[in-house]
PDB file of C-alpha atoms and ligand atoms in Angstrom:
ATOM      1  CA  MET A   1      22.940   4.885   0.193  1.00 81.00           C
ATOM      2  CA  ASN A   2      23.521   8.549  -0.665  1.00 89.00           C
ATOM      3  CA  ALA A   3      20.901  10.979  -1.900  1.00 87.00           C
ATOM      4  CA  GLN A   4      22.119  10.872  -5.489  1.00 88.00           C
ATOM      5  CA  THR A   5      21.893   7.092  -5.606  1.00 96.00           C
ATOM      6  CA  ILE A   6      18.356   7.105  -4.212  1.00 97.00           C
ATOM      7  CA  GLY A   7      17.355   9.710  -6.799  1.00 97.00           C
ATOM      8  CA  ALA A   8      18.829   7.579  -9.596  1.00 98.00           C
ATOM      9  CA  ARG A   9      17.147   4.419  -8.315  1.00 98.00           C
ATOM     10  CA  LEU A  10      13.827   6.223  -8.048  1.00 98.00           C
ATOM     11  CA  THR A  11      14.151   7.369 -11.664  1.00 98.00           C
ATOM     12  CA  GLU A  12      14.938   3.807 -12.691  1.00 98.00           C
ATOM     13  CA  VAL A  13      11.866   2.433 -10.878  1.00 98.00           C
ATOM     14  CA  LEU A  14       9.624   5.088 -12.436  1.00 98.00           C
ATOM     15  CA  GLY A  15      11.078   4.099 -15.824  1.00 98.00           C
ATOM     16  CA  ARG A  16      10.268   0.447 -15.131  1.00 98.00           C
ATOM     17  CA  ILE A  17       6.705   1.385 -14.224  1.00 98.00           C
ATOM     18  CA  ARG A  18       6.340   3.485 -17.370  1.00 98.00           C
ATOM     19  CA  ALA A  19       7.728   0.679 -19.554  1.00 98.00           C
ATOM     20  CA  ALA A  20       5.380  -1.840 -17.947  1.00 98.00           C
ATOM     21  CA  GLU A  21       2.394   0.485 -18.476  1.00 98.00           C
ATOM     22  CA  ARG A  22       3.252   0.813 -22.157  1.00 98.00           C
ATOM     23  CA  GLY A  23       4.114  -2.851 -22.579  1.00 98.00           C
ATOM     24  CA  ASN A  24       0.678  -3.784 -21.284  1.00 97.00           C
ATOM     25  CA  GLY A  25      -1.290  -1.180 -23.198  1.00 98.00           C
ATOM     26  CA  ARG A  26      -2.037   0.834 -20.080  1.00 98.00           C
ATOM     27  CA  PRO A  27      -2.125   4.651 -20.048  1.00 98.00           C
ATOM     28  CA  ASP A  28       0.942   6.534 -18.843  1.00 97.00           C
ATOM     29  CA  GLY A  29       0.489   7.409 -15.194  1.00 98.00           C
ATOM     30  CA  SER A  30      -2.104   4.723 -14.469  1.00 98.00           C
ATOM     31  CA  VAL A  31       0.192   3.089 -11.907  1.00 98.00           C
ATOM     32  CA  ALA A  32       1.185   5.114  -8.827  1.00 98.00           C
ATOM     33  CA  LEU A  33       4.311   4.498  -6.771  1.00 98.00           C
ATOM     34  CA  VAL A  34       4.314   4.283  -2.994  1.00 99.00           C
ATOM     35  CA  ALA A  35       7.945   4.314  -1.839  1.00 98.00           C
ATOM     36  CA  VAL A  36       8.204   1.925   1.118  1.00 98.00           C
ATOM     37  CA  SER A  37      10.591   3.512   3.611  1.00 98.00           C
ATOM     38  CA  LYS A  38      10.271   1.122   6.561  1.00 98.00           C
ATOM     39  CA  ARG A  39      13.550   0.754   8.479  1.00 97.00           C
ATOM     40  CA  HIS A  40      15.183   3.457   6.374  1.00 97.00           C
ATOM     41  CA  GLY A  41      16.074   6.782   7.956  1.00 97.00           C
ATOM     42  CA  THR A  42      14.634  10.201   7.312  1.00 98.00           C
ATOM     43  CA  GLU A  43      17.644  11.197   5.145  1.00 97.00           C
ATOM     44  CA  ALA A  44      16.630   8.475   2.682  1.00 98.00           C
ATOM     45  CA  ILE A  45      13.053   9.795   2.638  1.00 98.00           C
ATOM     46  CA  ARG A  46      14.322  13.351   2.129  1.00 98.00           C
ATOM     47  CA  ALA A  47      16.445  12.177  -0.805  1.00 98.00           C
ATOM     48  CA  ALA A  48      13.483  10.512  -2.519  1.00 98.00           C
ATOM     49  CA  TYR A  49      11.333  13.556  -1.804  1.00 98.00           C
ATOM     50  CA  ALA A  50      13.939  15.851  -3.334  1.00 98.00           C
ATOM     51  CA  ALA A  51      13.787  13.634  -6.434  1.00 98.00           C
ATOM     52  CA  GLY A  52      10.037  14.198  -6.647  1.00 98.00           C
ATOM     53  CA  GLN A  53       8.479  11.314  -4.674  1.00 98.00           C
ATOM     54  CA  ARG A  54       5.515  12.287  -2.462  1.00 98.00           C
ATOM     55  CA  ALA A  55       3.812   9.032  -1.353  1.00 99.00           C
ATOM     56  CA  PHE A  56       5.648   6.967   1.276  1.00 99.00           C
ATOM     57  CA  GLY A  57       4.646   3.700   2.917  1.00 99.00           C
ATOM     58  CA  GLU A  58       5.417   2.665   6.492  1.00 98.00           C
ATOM     59  CA  ASN A  59       4.697  -0.594   8.352  1.00 98.00           C
ATOM     60  CA  TYR A  60       5.218   0.291  11.998  1.00 98.00           C
ATOM     61  CA  VAL A  61       3.221   3.031  13.714  1.00 98.00           C
ATOM     62  CA  GLN A  62       5.869   3.969  16.280  1.00 98.00           C
ATOM     63  CA  GLU A  63       8.614   4.238  13.682  1.00 98.00           C
ATOM     64  CA  ALA A  64       6.357   6.210  11.348  1.00 98.00           C
ATOM     65  CA  MET A  65       5.370   8.700  14.077  1.00 98.00           C
ATOM     66  CA  ALA A  66       9.019   9.502  14.788  1.00 98.00           C
ATOM     67  CA  LYS A  67       9.755  10.027  11.090  1.00 98.00           C
ATOM     68  CA  GLN A  68       6.676  12.146  10.515  1.00 98.00           C
ATOM     69  CA  ALA A  69       7.726  14.441  13.354  1.00 98.00           C
ATOM     70  CA  GLU A  70      11.168  14.889  11.791  1.00 98.00           C
ATOM     71  CA  LEU A  71       9.724  15.407   8.317  1.00 98.00           C
ATOM     72  CA  ALA A  72       6.901  17.786   9.233  1.00 98.00           C
ATOM     73  CA  ASP A  73       8.323  20.381   6.813  1.00 98.00           C
ATOM     74  CA  LEU A  74       7.614  18.116   3.803  1.00 98.00           C
ATOM     75  CA  ALA A  75       4.251  17.633   2.047  1.00 98.00           C
ATOM     76  CA  ILE A  76       4.332  13.838   2.244  1.00 98.00           C
ATOM     77  CA  GLU A  77       1.310  11.608   1.667  1.00 98.00           C
ATOM     78  CA  TRP A  78       1.684   8.819   4.226  1.00 99.00           C
ATOM     79  CA  HIS A  79       0.417   5.273   3.589  1.00 99.00           C
ATOM     80  CA  PHE A  80       0.106   2.720   6.374  1.00 99.00           C
ATOM     81  CA  ILE A  81       0.866  -0.705   4.884  1.00 98.00           C
ATOM     82  CA  GLY A  82       1.686  -2.809   7.966  1.00 98.00           C
ATOM     83  CA  ARG A  83      -0.336  -5.073  10.177  1.00 97.00           C
ATOM     84  CA  ILE A  84      -2.932  -3.067  12.105  1.00 98.00           C
ATOM     85  CA  GLN A  85      -2.971  -3.443  15.884  1.00 97.00           C
ATOM     86  CA  GLY A  86      -6.219  -2.520  17.609  1.00 95.00           C
ATOM     87  CA  ASN A  87      -4.464  -0.201  20.069  1.00 97.00           C
ATOM     88  CA  LYS A  88      -2.796   1.774  17.236  1.00 98.00           C
ATOM     89  CA  THR A  89      -5.855   2.699  15.195  1.00 98.00           C
ATOM     90  CA  ARG A  90      -6.031   6.240  16.576  1.00 98.00           C
ATOM     91  CA  GLN A  91      -2.522   7.049  15.413  1.00 98.00           C
ATOM     92  CA  ILE A  92      -3.269   5.574  12.003  1.00 98.00           C
ATOM     93  CA  ALA A  93      -6.510   7.567  11.765  1.00 98.00           C
ATOM     94  CA  GLU A  94      -4.766  10.782  12.745  1.00 98.00           C
ATOM     95  CA  HIS A  95      -1.503  10.521  10.836  1.00 98.00           C
ATOM     96  CA  PHE A  96      -2.046   8.728   7.542  1.00 98.00           C
ATOM     97  CA  SER A  97      -3.910   9.463   4.285  1.00 98.00           C
ATOM     98  CA  TRP A  98      -4.163   5.819   3.319  1.00 99.00           C
ATOM     99  CA  VAL A  99      -4.289   2.433   4.968  1.00 98.00           C
ATOM    100  CA  HIS A 100      -3.656  -0.579   2.711  1.00 98.00           C
ATOM    101  CA  SER A 101      -3.967  -3.353   5.256  1.00 98.00           C
ATOM    102  CA  LEU A 102      -7.516  -3.329   6.546  1.00 98.00           C
ATOM    103  CA  CYS A 103      -8.819  -6.826   7.309  1.00 97.00           C
ATOM    104  CA  ASP A 104     -11.018  -6.457  10.377  1.00 97.00           C
ATOM    105  CA  PRO A 105     -14.409  -4.732  10.792  1.00 98.00           C
ATOM    106  CA  HIS A 106     -13.548  -3.679  14.364  1.00 98.00           C
ATOM    107  CA  HIS A 107     -10.488  -1.845  13.092  1.00 98.00           C
ATOM    108  CA  ALA A 108     -12.569  -0.243  10.344  1.00 98.00           C
ATOM    109  CA  ARG A 109     -15.132   1.065  12.831  1.00 98.00           C
ATOM    110  CA  ARG A 110     -12.446   2.382  15.167  1.00 98.00           C
ATOM    111  CA  LEU A 111     -10.640   4.147  12.321  1.00 98.00           C
ATOM    112  CA  ASP A 112     -13.957   5.651  11.228  1.00 98.00           C
ATOM    113  CA  ALA A 113     -14.726   6.945  14.725  1.00 98.00           C
ATOM    114  CA  GLN A 114     -11.179   8.209  15.251  1.00 98.00           C
ATOM    115  CA  ARG A 115     -10.605   9.947  11.920  1.00 98.00           C
ATOM    116  CA  PRO A 116     -10.306  13.666  12.781  1.00 98.00           C
ATOM    117  CA  ALA A 117     -13.055  15.895  11.371  1.00 97.00           C
ATOM    118  CA  GLY A 118     -10.537  18.266   9.797  1.00 96.00           C
ATOM    119  CA  LEU A 119      -9.037  15.595   7.550  1.00 98.00           C
ATOM    120  CA  LEU A 120     -10.405  13.998   4.391  1.00 98.00           C
ATOM    121  CA  PRO A 121     -11.829  10.499   4.891  1.00 98.00           C
ATOM    122  CA  LEU A 122      -9.186   7.827   5.367  1.00 98.00           C
ATOM    123  CA  GLN A 123      -8.673   6.018   2.052  1.00 98.00           C
ATOM    124  CA  ALA A 124      -8.477   2.277   2.559  1.00 98.00           C
ATOM    125  CA  CYS A 125      -7.757  -0.988   0.803  1.00 99.00           C
ATOM    126  CA  ILE A 126      -8.810  -4.372   2.123  1.00 98.00           C
ATOM    127  CA  GLN A 127      -5.832  -6.714   2.377  1.00 98.00           C
ATOM    128  CA  VAL A 128      -6.570 -10.115   0.851  1.00 98.00           C
ATOM    129  CA  ASN A 129      -4.678 -13.355   1.325  1.00 97.00           C
ATOM    130  CA  THR A 130      -4.211 -14.579  -2.249  1.00 96.00           C
ATOM    131  CA  SER A 131      -1.568 -17.182  -1.347  1.00 91.00           C
ATOM    132  CA  GLY A 132      -3.676 -19.639   0.663  1.00 88.00           C
ATOM    133  CA  GLU A 133      -1.876 -21.517   3.399  1.00 81.00           C
ATOM    134  CA  SER A 134       1.563 -20.179   2.514  1.00 78.00           C
ATOM    135  CA  SER A 135       0.573 -16.816   3.986  1.00 78.00           C
ATOM    136  CA  LYS A 136      -1.172 -15.628   7.130  1.00 79.00           C
ATOM    137  CA  GLU A 137      -1.440 -12.030   5.921  1.00 86.00           C
ATOM    138  CA  GLY A 138      -4.821 -10.655   4.973  1.00 96.00           C
ATOM    139  CA  LEU A 139      -8.410 -11.740   4.761  1.00 97.00           C
ATOM    140  CA  ALA A 140      -9.539 -14.909   3.001  1.00 97.00           C
ATOM    141  CA  PRO A 141     -11.023 -13.975  -0.399  1.00 97.00           C
ATOM    142  CA  GLU A 142     -14.424 -15.388   0.553  1.00 97.00           C
ATOM    143  CA  ALA A 143     -14.572 -13.070   3.592  1.00 97.00           C
ATOM    144  CA  VAL A 144     -14.034  -9.815   1.692  1.00 98.00           C
ATOM    145  CA  ALA A 145     -17.705  -9.275   0.773  1.00 98.00           C
ATOM    146  CA  ASP A 146     -18.687  -9.267   4.460  1.00 98.00           C
ATOM    147  CA  LEU A 147     -16.044  -6.691   5.330  1.00 98.00           C
ATOM    148  CA  LEU A 148     -17.179  -4.520   2.417  1.00 98.00           C
ATOM    149  CA  ALA A 149     -20.733  -4.701   3.750  1.00 98.00           C
ATOM    150  CA  ALA A 150     -19.554  -3.791   7.252  1.00 98.00           C
ATOM    151  CA  CYS A 151     -17.670  -0.769   5.875  1.00 98.00           C
ATOM    152  CA  ALA A 152     -20.474   0.490   3.617  1.00 97.00           C
ATOM    153  CA  PRO A 153     -22.074   2.728   6.278  1.00 98.00           C
ATOM    154  CA  LEU A 154     -18.750   4.292   7.345  1.00 98.00           C
ATOM    155  CA  GLU A 155     -18.286   7.909   6.301  1.00 98.00           C
ATOM    156  CA  ARG A 156     -14.762   8.603   7.505  1.00 98.00           C
ATOM    157  CA  VAL A 157     -13.206   5.450   6.015  1.00 98.00           C
ATOM    158  CA  GLN A 158     -13.582   4.944   2.272  1.00 98.00           C
ATOM    159  CA  ILE A 159     -12.874   1.557   0.786  1.00 98.00           C
ATOM    160  CA  CYS A 160     -11.085   2.282  -2.481  1.00 98.00           C
ATOM    161  CA  GLY A 161      -9.870  -1.165  -3.479  1.00 98.00           C
ATOM    162  CA  LEU A 162      -7.939  -4.292  -2.574  1.00 98.00           C
ATOM    163  CA  MET A 163      -4.352  -5.006  -1.581  1.00 98.00           C
ATOM    164  CA  THR A 164      -2.267  -8.167  -1.499  1.00 98.00           C
ATOM    165  CA  LEU A 165       1.167  -9.216  -0.303  1.00 96.00           C
ATOM    166  CA  PRO A 166       1.698 -12.595  -1.987  1.00 95.00           C
ATOM    167  CA  ALA A 167       4.080 -15.235  -0.714  1.00 93.00           C
ATOM    168  CA  PRO A 168       7.335 -14.898  -2.734  1.00 91.00           C
ATOM    169  CA  ALA A 169       7.412 -16.905  -5.963  1.00 91.00           C
ATOM    170  CA  GLN A 170      10.421 -17.615  -8.165  1.00 85.00           C
ATOM    171  CA  ASP A 171       8.877 -17.840 -11.617  1.00 91.00           C
ATOM    172  CA  GLU A 172       6.598 -15.477 -13.466  1.00 91.00           C
ATOM    173  CA  PRO A 173       3.497 -17.727 -13.593  1.00 94.00           C
ATOM    174  CA  GLY A 174       3.863 -18.214  -9.834  1.00 95.00           C
ATOM    175  CA  GLN A 175       4.109 -14.454  -9.345  1.00 95.00           C
ATOM    176  CA  ARG A 176       1.132 -13.712 -11.550  1.00 97.00           C
ATOM    177  CA  ARG A 177      -1.335 -16.210 -10.081  1.00 96.00           C
ATOM    178  CA  PRO A 178      -2.065 -14.328  -6.805  1.00 97.00           C
ATOM    179  CA  LEU A 179      -1.998 -10.946  -8.545  1.00 98.00           C
ATOM    180  CA  ARG A 180      -4.530 -12.126 -11.089  1.00 98.00           C
ATOM    181  CA  ALA A 181      -6.627 -13.617  -8.290  1.00 98.00           C
ATOM    182  CA  LEU A 182      -6.818 -10.200  -6.626  1.00 98.00           C
ATOM    183  CA  ARG A 183      -7.933  -8.529  -9.857  1.00 98.00           C
ATOM    184  CA  GLU A 184     -10.553 -11.201 -10.513  1.00 98.00           C
ATOM    185  CA  LEU A 185     -11.870 -10.907  -6.973  1.00 98.00           C
ATOM    186  CA  ARG A 186     -12.137  -7.150  -7.452  1.00 98.00           C
ATOM    187  CA  ASP A 187     -13.966  -7.658 -10.755  1.00 98.00           C
ATOM    188  CA  ARG A 188     -16.511  -9.901  -9.006  1.00 98.00           C
ATOM    189  CA  LEU A 189     -17.068  -7.521  -6.079  1.00 98.00           C
ATOM    190  CA  ALA A 190     -17.078  -4.177  -7.915  1.00 98.00           C
ATOM    191  CA  THR A 191     -20.393  -2.359  -8.317  1.00 97.00           C
ATOM    192  CA  PRO A 192     -21.150   1.021  -9.943  1.00 96.00           C
ATOM    193  CA  ASP A 193     -21.363   2.587  -6.460  1.00 93.00           C
ATOM    194  CA  ARG A 194     -18.251   0.889  -5.233  1.00 96.00           C
ATOM    195  CA  PRO A 195     -15.872   0.329  -8.146  1.00 97.00           C
ATOM    196  CA  LEU A 196     -12.890  -0.759  -5.995  1.00 98.00           C
ATOM    197  CA  ALA A 197     -10.693   0.970  -8.555  1.00 98.00           C
ATOM    198  CA  VAL A 198      -7.471   0.604  -6.570  1.00 98.00           C
ATOM    199  CA  LEU A 199      -5.388  -2.563  -6.795  1.00 98.00           C
ATOM    200  CA  SER A 200      -2.410  -2.193  -4.445  1.00 98.00           C
ATOM    201  CA  MET A 201      -0.058  -4.960  -5.488  1.00 98.00           C
ATOM    202  CA  GLY A 202       3.523  -5.279  -6.718  1.00 98.00           C
ATOM    203  CA  MET A 203       6.801  -4.919  -4.813  1.00 97.00           C
ATOM    204  CA  SER A 204      10.424  -4.737  -5.960  1.00 97.00           C
ATOM    205  CA  ASP A 205      10.471  -8.337  -7.205  1.00 95.00           C
ATOM    206  CA  ASP A 206       7.071  -8.597  -8.881  1.00 96.00           C
ATOM    207  CA  LEU A 207       6.548  -5.043 -10.116  1.00 97.00           C
ATOM    208  CA  ASP A 208       6.327  -5.993 -13.799  1.00 96.00           C
ATOM    209  CA  ALA A 209       3.944  -8.896 -13.197  1.00 97.00           C
ATOM    210  CA  ALA A 210       1.770  -6.649 -11.022  1.00 98.00           C
ATOM    211  CA  VAL A 211       1.439  -3.936 -13.666  1.00 98.00           C
ATOM    212  CA  ALA A 212       0.634  -6.623 -16.248  1.00 97.00           C
ATOM    213  CA  GLU A 213      -2.144  -7.910 -13.974  1.00 98.00           C
ATOM    214  CA  GLY A 214      -3.686  -4.484 -13.417  1.00 98.00           C
ATOM    215  CA  ALA A 215      -2.002  -2.926 -10.363  1.00 98.00           C
ATOM    216  CA  THR A 216      -2.850   0.755  -9.896  1.00 98.00           C
ATOM    217  CA  VAL A 217      -0.498   1.193  -6.926  1.00 98.00           C
ATOM    218  CA  VAL A 218       2.843  -0.534  -6.489  1.00 98.00           C
ATOM    219  CA  ARG A 219       4.606  -0.509  -3.119  1.00 98.00           C
ATOM    220  CA  ILE A 220       8.345  -0.483  -3.712  1.00 98.00           C
ATOM    221  CA  GLY A 221      11.028  -0.447  -1.029  1.00 98.00           C
ATOM    222  CA  THR A 222      14.292  -2.189  -1.886  1.00 98.00           C
ATOM    223  CA  ALA A 223      14.437  -1.090  -5.532  1.00 98.00           C
ATOM    224  CA  VAL A 224      14.303   2.559  -4.427  1.00 98.00           C
ATOM    225  CA  PHE A 225      16.182   2.606  -1.123  1.00 98.00           C
ATOM    226  CA  GLY A 226      18.432  -0.446  -1.331  1.00 97.00           C
ATOM    227  CA  PRO A 227      18.458  -3.320   1.179  1.00 96.00           C
ATOM    228  CA  ARG A 228      16.857  -2.505   4.529  1.00 95.00           C
ATOM    229  CA  PRO A 229      19.260  -2.037   7.444  1.00 88.00           C
ATOM    230  CA  VAL A 230      18.868  -4.849   9.992  1.00 81.00           C
TER     231      VAL A 230
HETATM  232  C1  LIG B   1       8.200  -4.061   2.831  1.00 79.62           C
HETATM  233  C2  LIG B   1       6.944  -4.041   2.075  1.00 79.62           C
HETATM  234  C3  LIG B   1       6.910  -3.681   0.721  1.00 79.62           C
HETATM  235  C4  LIG B   1       8.152  -3.356  -0.093  1.00 79.62           C
HETATM  236  O1  LIG B   1       8.908  -4.499  -0.330  1.00 79.62           O
HETATM  237  P1  LIG B   1      10.237  -4.463  -1.257  1.00 79.62           P
HETATM  238  O2  LIG B   1      10.422  -5.888  -1.619  1.00 79.62           O
HETATM  239  O3  LIG B   1      11.328  -3.913  -0.423  1.00 79.62           O
HETATM  240  O4  LIG B   1       9.928  -3.620  -2.443  1.00 79.62           O
HETATM  241  C5  LIG B   1       5.671  -3.608   0.097  1.00 79.62           C
HETATM  242  N1  LIG B   1       4.539  -3.895   0.758  1.00 79.62           N
HETATM  243  C6  LIG B   1       4.530  -4.249   2.055  1.00 79.62           C
HETATM  244  C7  LIG B   1       3.227  -4.539   2.713  1.00 79.62           C
HETATM  245  C8  LIG B   1       5.730  -4.347   2.744  1.00 79.62           C
HETATM  246  O5  LIG B   1       5.698  -4.712   4.029  1.00 79.62           O
END
C-alpha cells in the first residue's frame, strides 16, 4: 500500500472515530487512535506519521526494536499491545510509553524495577478476558482487583485502565457484549484515587461498537494499513 493510500485510509478512520463520538454524544477527541503496525514495514509507519499519526502499537518485541531503530528520527509514542513474555520485560520497560497487555503481577513488578529513571512512568492497562472460554487472552474479570492491588505500590508503572481483545463476533449485539462488560468492570473497580479512565478496546471490525460502549483508545491495524503481509 503506498503512502498516499495509507494517508487516505488514516483520514477515513479518524472520520469514523469522529462520527462515532458524535453519534454517541461523546466529545470530539475523546477517543484516541493507536495505529497497529505489526507485520507492516517502516515505510508504512512513515506514511501514517507523515499524515499526522503519532501513536503506534506493536505486538512483538523483537520486531518493534528493529523498527524503532530505523525510525529513531520520528517522535513516535510506542504502545506494546502483544503478549508479554517474562524475558522481554526490560525491552518493554525501556522502549515503550504504554503497555496495554498487563495480566501478571510478576511482569508488573519487573517492568516497575526496569523502567529507566529518565523516562516517565510506564502507562499500563490490564488486559481482561471478556470472552470467557472462547479466548485465552487476558485476565479473568474476577482476578483484576488482585492485580490492581499488587500494582498499587508501584511507582514506575501506572495503571491507567483496562484493555480487551474480544473473540470475533459477527453481529453487533455479540460485538457489544464484551465491550460493555469491560466498561462495567471498570465502573465497579474505579475509585477516586484510581479512576481507570482508559478503556482500550475496539479494532478495525468493532470500532463503532467500541466507541458506543465507551472506548477511550481504539487499536486499529487493518483499516489503516490494509491486510497484514503473511
Ligand atoms: C492486531 C491487533 C489489533 C489490530 O487489529 P485490526 O483488526 O487489524 O485492526 C488490535 N489489538 C491487538 C491486541 C492486536 O493484536
